[in-house]
PDB file of C-alpha atoms in Angstrom:
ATOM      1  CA  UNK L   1     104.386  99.532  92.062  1.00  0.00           C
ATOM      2  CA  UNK L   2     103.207 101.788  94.740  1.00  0.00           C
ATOM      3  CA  UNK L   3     102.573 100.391  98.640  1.00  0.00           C
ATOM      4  CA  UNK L   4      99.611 102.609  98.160  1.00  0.00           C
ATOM      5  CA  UNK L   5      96.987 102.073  95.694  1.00  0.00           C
ATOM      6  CA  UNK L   6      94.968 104.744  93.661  1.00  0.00           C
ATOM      7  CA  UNK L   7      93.440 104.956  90.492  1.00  0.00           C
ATOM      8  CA  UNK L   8      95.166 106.565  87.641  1.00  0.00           C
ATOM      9  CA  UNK L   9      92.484 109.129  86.778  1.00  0.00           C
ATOM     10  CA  UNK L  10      89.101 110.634  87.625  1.00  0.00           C
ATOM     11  CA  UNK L  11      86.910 112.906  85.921  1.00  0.00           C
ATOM     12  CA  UNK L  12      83.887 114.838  86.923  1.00  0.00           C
ATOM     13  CA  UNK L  13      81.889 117.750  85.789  1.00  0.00           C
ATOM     14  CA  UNK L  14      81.950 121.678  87.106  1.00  0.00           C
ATOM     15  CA  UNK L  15      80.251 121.972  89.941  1.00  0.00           C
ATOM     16  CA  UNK L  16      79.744 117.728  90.905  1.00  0.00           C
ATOM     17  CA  UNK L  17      82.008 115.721  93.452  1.00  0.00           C
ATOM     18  CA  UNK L  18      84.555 113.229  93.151  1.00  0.00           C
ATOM     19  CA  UNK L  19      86.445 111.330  95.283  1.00  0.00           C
ATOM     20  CA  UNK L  20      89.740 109.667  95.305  1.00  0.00           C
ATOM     21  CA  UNK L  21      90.568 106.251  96.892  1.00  0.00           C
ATOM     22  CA  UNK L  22      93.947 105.571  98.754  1.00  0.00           C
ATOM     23  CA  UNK L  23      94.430 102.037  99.612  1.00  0.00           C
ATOM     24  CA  UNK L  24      97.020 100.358 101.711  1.00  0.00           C
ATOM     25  CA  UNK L  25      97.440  97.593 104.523  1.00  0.00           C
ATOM     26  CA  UNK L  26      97.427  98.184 108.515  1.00  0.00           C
ATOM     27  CA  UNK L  27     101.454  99.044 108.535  1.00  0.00           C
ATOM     28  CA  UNK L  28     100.800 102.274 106.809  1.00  0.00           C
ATOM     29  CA  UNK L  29      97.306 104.025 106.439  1.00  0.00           C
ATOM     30  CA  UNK L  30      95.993 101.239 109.106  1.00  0.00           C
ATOM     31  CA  UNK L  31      97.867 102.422 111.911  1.00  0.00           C
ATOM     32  CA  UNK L  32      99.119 105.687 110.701  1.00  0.00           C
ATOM     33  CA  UNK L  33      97.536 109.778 109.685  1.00  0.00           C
ATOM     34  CA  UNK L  34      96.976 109.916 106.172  1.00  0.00           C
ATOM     35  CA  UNK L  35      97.684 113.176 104.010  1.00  0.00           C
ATOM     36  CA  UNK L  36      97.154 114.041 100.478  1.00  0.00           C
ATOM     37  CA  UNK L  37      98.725 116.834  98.249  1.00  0.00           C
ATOM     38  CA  UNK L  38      97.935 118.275  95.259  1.00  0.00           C
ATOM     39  CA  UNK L  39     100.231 119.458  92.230  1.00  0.00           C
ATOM     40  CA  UNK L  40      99.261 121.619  89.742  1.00  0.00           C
ATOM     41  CA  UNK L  41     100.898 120.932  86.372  1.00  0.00           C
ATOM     42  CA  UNK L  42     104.590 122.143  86.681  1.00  0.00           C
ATOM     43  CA  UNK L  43     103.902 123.215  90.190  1.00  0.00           C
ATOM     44  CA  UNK L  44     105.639 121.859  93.541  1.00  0.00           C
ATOM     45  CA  UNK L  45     103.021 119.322  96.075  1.00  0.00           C
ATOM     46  CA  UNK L  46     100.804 121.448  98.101  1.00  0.00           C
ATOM     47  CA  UNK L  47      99.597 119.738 101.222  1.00  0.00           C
ATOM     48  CA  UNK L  48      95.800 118.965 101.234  1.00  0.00           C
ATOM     49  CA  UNK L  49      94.805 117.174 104.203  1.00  0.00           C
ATOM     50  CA  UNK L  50      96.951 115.891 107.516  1.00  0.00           C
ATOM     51  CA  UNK L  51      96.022 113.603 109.985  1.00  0.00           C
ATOM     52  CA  UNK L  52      93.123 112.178 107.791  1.00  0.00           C
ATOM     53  CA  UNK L  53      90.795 114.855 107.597  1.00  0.00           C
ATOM     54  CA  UNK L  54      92.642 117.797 108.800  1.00  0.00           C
ATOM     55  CA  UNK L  55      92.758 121.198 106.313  1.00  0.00           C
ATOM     56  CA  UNK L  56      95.594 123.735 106.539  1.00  0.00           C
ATOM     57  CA  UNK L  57      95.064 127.081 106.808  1.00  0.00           C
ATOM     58  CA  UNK L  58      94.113 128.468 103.606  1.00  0.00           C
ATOM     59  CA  UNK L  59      93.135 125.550 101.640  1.00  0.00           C
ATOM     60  CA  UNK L  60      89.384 124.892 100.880  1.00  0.00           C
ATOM     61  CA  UNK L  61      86.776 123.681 102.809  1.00  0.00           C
ATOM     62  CA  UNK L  62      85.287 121.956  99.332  1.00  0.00           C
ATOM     63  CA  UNK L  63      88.490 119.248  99.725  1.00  0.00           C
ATOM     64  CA  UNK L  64      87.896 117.033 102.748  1.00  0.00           C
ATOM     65  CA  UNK L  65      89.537 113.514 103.600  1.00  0.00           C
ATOM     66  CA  UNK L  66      88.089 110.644 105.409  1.00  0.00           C
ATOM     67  CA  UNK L  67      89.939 107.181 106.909  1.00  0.00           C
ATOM     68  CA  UNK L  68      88.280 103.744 107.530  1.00  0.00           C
ATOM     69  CA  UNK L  69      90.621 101.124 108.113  1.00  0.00           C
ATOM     70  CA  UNK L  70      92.932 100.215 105.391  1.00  0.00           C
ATOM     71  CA  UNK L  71      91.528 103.245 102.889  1.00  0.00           C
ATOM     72  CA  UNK L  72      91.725 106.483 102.798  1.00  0.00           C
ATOM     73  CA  UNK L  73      89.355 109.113 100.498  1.00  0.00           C
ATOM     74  CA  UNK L  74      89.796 112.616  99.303  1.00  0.00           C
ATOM     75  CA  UNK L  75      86.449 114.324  98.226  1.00  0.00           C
ATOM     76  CA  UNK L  76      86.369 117.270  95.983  1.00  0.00           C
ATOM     77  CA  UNK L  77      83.287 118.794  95.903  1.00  0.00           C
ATOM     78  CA  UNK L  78      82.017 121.884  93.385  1.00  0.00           C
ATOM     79  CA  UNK L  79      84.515 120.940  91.306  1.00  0.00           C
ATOM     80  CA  UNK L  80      86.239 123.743  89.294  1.00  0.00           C
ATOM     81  CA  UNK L  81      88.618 123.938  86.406  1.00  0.00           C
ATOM     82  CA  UNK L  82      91.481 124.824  88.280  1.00  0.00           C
ATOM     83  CA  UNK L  83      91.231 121.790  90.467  1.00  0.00           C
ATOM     84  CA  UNK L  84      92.622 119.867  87.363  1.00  0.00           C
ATOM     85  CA  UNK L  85      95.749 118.427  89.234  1.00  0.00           C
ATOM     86  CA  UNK L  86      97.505 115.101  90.005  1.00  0.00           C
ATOM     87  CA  UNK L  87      96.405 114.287  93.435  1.00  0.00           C
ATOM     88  CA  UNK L  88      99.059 111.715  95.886  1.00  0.00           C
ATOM     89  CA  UNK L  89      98.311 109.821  99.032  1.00  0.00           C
ATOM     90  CA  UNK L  90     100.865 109.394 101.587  1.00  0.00           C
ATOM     91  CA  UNK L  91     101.200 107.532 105.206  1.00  0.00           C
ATOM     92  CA  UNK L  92     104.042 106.608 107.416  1.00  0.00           C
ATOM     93  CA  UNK L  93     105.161 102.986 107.138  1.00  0.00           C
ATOM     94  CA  UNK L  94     105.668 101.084 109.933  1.00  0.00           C
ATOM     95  CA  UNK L  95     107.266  97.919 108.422  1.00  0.00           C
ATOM     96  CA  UNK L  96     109.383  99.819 105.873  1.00  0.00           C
ATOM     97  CA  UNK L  97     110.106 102.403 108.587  1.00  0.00           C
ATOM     98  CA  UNK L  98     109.498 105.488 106.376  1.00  0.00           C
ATOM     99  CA  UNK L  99     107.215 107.602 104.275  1.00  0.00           C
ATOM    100  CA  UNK L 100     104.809 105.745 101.403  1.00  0.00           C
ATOM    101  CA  UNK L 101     103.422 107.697  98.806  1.00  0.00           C
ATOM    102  CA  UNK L 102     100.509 106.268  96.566  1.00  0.00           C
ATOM    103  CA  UNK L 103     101.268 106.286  92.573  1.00  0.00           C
ATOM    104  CA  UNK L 104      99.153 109.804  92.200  1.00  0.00           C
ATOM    105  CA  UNK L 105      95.243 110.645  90.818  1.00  0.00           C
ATOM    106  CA  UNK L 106      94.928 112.642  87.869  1.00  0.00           C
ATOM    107  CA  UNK L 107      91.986 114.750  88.314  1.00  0.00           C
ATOM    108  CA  UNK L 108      90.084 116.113  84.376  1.00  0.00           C
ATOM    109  CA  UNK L 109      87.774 118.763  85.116  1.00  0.00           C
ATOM    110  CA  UNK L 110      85.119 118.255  81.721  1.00  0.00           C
TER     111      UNK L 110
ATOM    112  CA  UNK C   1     107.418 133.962 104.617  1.00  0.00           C
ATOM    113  CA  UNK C   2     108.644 130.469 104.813  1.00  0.00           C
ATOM    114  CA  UNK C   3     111.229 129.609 101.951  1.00  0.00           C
ATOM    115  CA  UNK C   4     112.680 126.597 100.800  1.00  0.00           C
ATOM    116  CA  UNK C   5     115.341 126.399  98.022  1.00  0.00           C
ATOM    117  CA  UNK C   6     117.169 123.977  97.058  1.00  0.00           C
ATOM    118  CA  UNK C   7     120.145 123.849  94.826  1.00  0.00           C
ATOM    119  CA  UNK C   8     123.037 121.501  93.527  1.00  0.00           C
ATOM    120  CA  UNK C   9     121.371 119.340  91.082  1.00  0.00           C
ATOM    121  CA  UNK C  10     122.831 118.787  87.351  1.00  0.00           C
ATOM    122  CA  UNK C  11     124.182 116.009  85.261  1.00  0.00           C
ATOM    123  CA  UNK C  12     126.486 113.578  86.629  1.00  0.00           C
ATOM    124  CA  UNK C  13     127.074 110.078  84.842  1.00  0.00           C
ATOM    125  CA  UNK C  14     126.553 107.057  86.483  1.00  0.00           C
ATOM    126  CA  UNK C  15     128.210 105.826  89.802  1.00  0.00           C
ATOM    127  CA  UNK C  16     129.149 109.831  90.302  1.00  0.00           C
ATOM    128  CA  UNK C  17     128.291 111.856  93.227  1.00  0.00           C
ATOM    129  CA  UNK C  18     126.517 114.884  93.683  1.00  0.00           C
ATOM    130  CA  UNK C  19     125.799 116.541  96.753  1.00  0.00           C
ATOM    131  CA  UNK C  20     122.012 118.578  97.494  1.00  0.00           C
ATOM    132  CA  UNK C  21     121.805 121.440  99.124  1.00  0.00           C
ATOM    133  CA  UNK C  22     118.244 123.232 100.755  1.00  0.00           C
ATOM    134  CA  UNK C  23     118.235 126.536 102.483  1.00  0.00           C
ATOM    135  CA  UNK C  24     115.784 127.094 104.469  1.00  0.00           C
ATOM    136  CA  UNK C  25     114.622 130.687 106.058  1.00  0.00           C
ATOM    137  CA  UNK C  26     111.470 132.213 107.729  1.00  0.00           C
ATOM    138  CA  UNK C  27     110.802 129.302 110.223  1.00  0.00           C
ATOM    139  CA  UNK C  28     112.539 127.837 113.296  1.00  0.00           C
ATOM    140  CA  UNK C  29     114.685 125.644 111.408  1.00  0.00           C
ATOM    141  CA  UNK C  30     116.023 123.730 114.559  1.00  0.00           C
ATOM    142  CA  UNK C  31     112.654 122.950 115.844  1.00  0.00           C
ATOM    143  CA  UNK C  32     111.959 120.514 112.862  1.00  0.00           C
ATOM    144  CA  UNK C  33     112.416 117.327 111.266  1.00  0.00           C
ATOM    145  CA  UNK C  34     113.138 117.855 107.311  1.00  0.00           C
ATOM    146  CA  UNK C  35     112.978 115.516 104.582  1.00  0.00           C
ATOM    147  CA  UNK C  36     113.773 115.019 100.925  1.00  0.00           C
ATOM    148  CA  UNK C  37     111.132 113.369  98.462  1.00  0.00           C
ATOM    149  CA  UNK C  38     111.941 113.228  94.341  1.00  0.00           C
ATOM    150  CA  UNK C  39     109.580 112.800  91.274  1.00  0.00           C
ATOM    151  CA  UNK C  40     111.152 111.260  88.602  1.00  0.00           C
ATOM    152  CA  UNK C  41     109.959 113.127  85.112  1.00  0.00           C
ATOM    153  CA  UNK C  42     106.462 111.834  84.815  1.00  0.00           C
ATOM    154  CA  UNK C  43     106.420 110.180  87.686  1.00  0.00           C
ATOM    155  CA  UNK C  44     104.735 109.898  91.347  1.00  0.00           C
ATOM    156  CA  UNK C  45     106.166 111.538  94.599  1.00  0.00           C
ATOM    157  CA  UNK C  46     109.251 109.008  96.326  1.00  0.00           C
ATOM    158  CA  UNK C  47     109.928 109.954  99.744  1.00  0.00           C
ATOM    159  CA  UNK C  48     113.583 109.462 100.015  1.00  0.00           C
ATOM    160  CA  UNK C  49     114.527 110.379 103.425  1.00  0.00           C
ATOM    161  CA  UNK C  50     114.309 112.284 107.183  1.00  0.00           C
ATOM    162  CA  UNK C  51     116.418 113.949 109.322  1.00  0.00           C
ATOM    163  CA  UNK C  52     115.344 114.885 113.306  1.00  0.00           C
ATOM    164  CA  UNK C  53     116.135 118.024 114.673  1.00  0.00           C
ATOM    165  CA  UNK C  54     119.440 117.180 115.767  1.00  0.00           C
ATOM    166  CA  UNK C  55     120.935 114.832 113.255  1.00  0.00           C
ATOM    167  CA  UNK C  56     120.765 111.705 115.869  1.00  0.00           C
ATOM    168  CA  UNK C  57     118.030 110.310 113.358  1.00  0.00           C
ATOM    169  CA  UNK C  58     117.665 109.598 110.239  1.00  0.00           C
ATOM    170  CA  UNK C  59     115.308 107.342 108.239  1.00  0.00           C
ATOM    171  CA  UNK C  60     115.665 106.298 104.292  1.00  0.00           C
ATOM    172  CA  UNK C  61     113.954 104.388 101.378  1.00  0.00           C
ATOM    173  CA  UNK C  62     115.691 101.259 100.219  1.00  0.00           C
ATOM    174  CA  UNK C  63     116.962 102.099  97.028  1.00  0.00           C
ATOM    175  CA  UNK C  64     119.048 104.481  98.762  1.00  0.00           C
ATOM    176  CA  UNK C  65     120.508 103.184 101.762  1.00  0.00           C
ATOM    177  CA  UNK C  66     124.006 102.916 101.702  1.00  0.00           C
ATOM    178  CA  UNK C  67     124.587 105.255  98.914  1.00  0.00           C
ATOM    179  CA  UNK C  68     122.374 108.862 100.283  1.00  0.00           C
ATOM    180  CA  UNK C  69     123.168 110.450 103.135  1.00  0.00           C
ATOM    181  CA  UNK C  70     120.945 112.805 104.714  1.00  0.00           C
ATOM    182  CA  UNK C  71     122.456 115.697 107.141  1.00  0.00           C
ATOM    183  CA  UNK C  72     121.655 119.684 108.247  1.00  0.00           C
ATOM    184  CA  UNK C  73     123.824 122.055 109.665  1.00  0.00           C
ATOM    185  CA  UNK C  74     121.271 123.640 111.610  1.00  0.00           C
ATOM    186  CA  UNK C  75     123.829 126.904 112.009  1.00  0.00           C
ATOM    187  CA  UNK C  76     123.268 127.516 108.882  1.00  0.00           C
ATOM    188  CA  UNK C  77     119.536 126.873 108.001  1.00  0.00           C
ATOM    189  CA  UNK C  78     120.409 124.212 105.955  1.00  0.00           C
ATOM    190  CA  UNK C  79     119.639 120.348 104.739  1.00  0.00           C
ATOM    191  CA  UNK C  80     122.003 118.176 102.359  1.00  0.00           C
ATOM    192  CA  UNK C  81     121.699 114.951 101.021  1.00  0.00           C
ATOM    193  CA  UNK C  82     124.883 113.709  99.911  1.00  0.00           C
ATOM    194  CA  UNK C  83     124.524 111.088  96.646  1.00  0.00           C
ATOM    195  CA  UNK C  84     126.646 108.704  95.871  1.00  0.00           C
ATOM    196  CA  UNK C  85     126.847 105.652  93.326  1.00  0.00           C
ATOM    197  CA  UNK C  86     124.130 107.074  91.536  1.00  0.00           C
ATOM    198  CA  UNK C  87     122.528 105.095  89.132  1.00  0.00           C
ATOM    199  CA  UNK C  88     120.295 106.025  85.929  1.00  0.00           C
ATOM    200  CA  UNK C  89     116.913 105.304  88.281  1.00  0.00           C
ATOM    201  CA  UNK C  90     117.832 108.099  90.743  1.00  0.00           C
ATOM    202  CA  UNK C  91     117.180 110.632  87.713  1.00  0.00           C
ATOM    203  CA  UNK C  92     114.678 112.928  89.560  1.00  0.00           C
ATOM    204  CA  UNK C  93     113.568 116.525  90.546  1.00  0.00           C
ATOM    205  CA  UNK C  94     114.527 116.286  94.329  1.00  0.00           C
ATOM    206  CA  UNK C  95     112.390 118.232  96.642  1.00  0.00           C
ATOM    207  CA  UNK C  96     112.981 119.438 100.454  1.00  0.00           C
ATOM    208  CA  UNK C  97     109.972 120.124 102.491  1.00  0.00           C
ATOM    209  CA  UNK C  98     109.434 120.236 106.409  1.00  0.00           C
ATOM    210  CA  UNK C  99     107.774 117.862 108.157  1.00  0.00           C
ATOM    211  CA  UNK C 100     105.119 117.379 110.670  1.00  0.00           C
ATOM    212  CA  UNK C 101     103.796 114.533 112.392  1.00  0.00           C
ATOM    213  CA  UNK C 102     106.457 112.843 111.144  1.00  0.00           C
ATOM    214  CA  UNK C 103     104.719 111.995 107.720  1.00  0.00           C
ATOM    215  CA  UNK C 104     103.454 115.011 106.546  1.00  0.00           C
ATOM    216  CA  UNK C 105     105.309 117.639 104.344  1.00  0.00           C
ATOM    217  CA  UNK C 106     103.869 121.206 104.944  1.00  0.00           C
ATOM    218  CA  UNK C 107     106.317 123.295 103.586  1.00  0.00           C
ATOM    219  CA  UNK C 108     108.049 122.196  99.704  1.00  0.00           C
ATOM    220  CA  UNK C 109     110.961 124.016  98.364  1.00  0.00           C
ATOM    221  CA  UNK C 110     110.713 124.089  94.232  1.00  0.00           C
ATOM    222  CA  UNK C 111     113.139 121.148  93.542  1.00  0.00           C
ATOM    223  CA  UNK C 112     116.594 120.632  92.320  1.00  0.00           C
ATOM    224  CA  UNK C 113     117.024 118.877  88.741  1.00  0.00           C
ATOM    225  CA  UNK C 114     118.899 115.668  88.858  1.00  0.00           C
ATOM    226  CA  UNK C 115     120.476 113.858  85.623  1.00  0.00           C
ATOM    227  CA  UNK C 116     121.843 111.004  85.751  1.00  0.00           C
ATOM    228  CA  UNK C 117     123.193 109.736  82.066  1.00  0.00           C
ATOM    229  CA  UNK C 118     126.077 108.762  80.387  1.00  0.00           C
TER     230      UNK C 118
END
């Protein structure tokens, strides 16, 4: 069982939006950056989003993040085949004194 | 070009050791904290454990404590995590990545297979 919650799969259409929901309590994502990663099938995590909402340099401007309280959301807009991925959640811990990871998003492109 | 490979995995039986090895090359190794996360095979991301910049900190999940040890020997570009008492639950691809912000992973190296089985 995760310390972060997300749902086991989403699905969504070329070209609609989806989001993802990252739950949690105020010891993590409550007091605490969130940042999500993406990995491709056999492929290593790429980081997302930082510090909530924050892109790196190079990733899309169609994946944005959000925070409000507890939760935490990726969005995924004009979706496209290759976004087909398993999606995580992650936030430092303040009670367990480390790194929490939520139990991952599998994103189907139909 | 920022690279991150790690190496030392295989298959040890349980309550062996095994020791991890990432080198690290095209960034200011010193500057950073590093860290180690595994996926077990199907599995979601574990974050195992951090190092700071000088070794004076570390930080790891429970299932580990008293059994990993994290370390760098920052002359040589390079992160270990030392595993002992391993048990069949610690079977996992172990991954090295940099952090920032001190919960975010920016860089990943590809992972090192670990097998543990009798």
């Amino acid at each position: 069982q995760s310390v972060l919650t997300q749902p086991p799969s989403v699905s969504g259409a070329p070209r609609q939006r989806v989001t993802i929901s990252c739950s949690g309590s105020r010891s993590n994502i409550g007091n605490n950056g969130v940042s999500w990663y993406q990995q491709l099938p056999g492929k290593t995590p790429k980081l997302l989003i930082y510090y909530n909402d924050q892109l790196p340099s190079g990733v899309s401007d169609r994946f944005s993040g959000s925070k409000s309280g507890t939760s935490a959301s990726l969005a995924i807009s004009g979706l496209q085949s290759e976004d087909e991925a398993d999606f995580f959640c992650a936030a430092w811990d303040d009670s367990l004194n480390g790194v929490v990871f939520g139990g991952g998003t599998k994103l189907t492109v139909l | 070009e920022v690279q991150l490979v790690e190496s030392g995995g295989g298959l040890v039986q349980p309550g062996g050791s095994l020791r991890l090895s990432c080198s690290v090359s095209g960034l200011n190794f010193n500057d950073y904290w590093m860290t180690w996360v595994r996926q077990a095979p199907g599995r979601g991301l574990e974050w195992v454990a951090n190092i700071k910049q000088d070794g004076s900190h570390t930080y790891y999940v429970d299932s580990v404590k008293g059994r990993f040890t994290i370390s760098r020997d920052n002359a040589k570009n390079s992160l270990y995590l030392q595993m002992n008492s391993l048990r069949v639950e610690d079977t996992a691809l172990y991954y090295c990545a940099r952090v920032r912000g001190r919960a975010y992973f920016d860089f990943w190296g590809r992972g090192t297979l670990v097998t543990v089985s009798s």
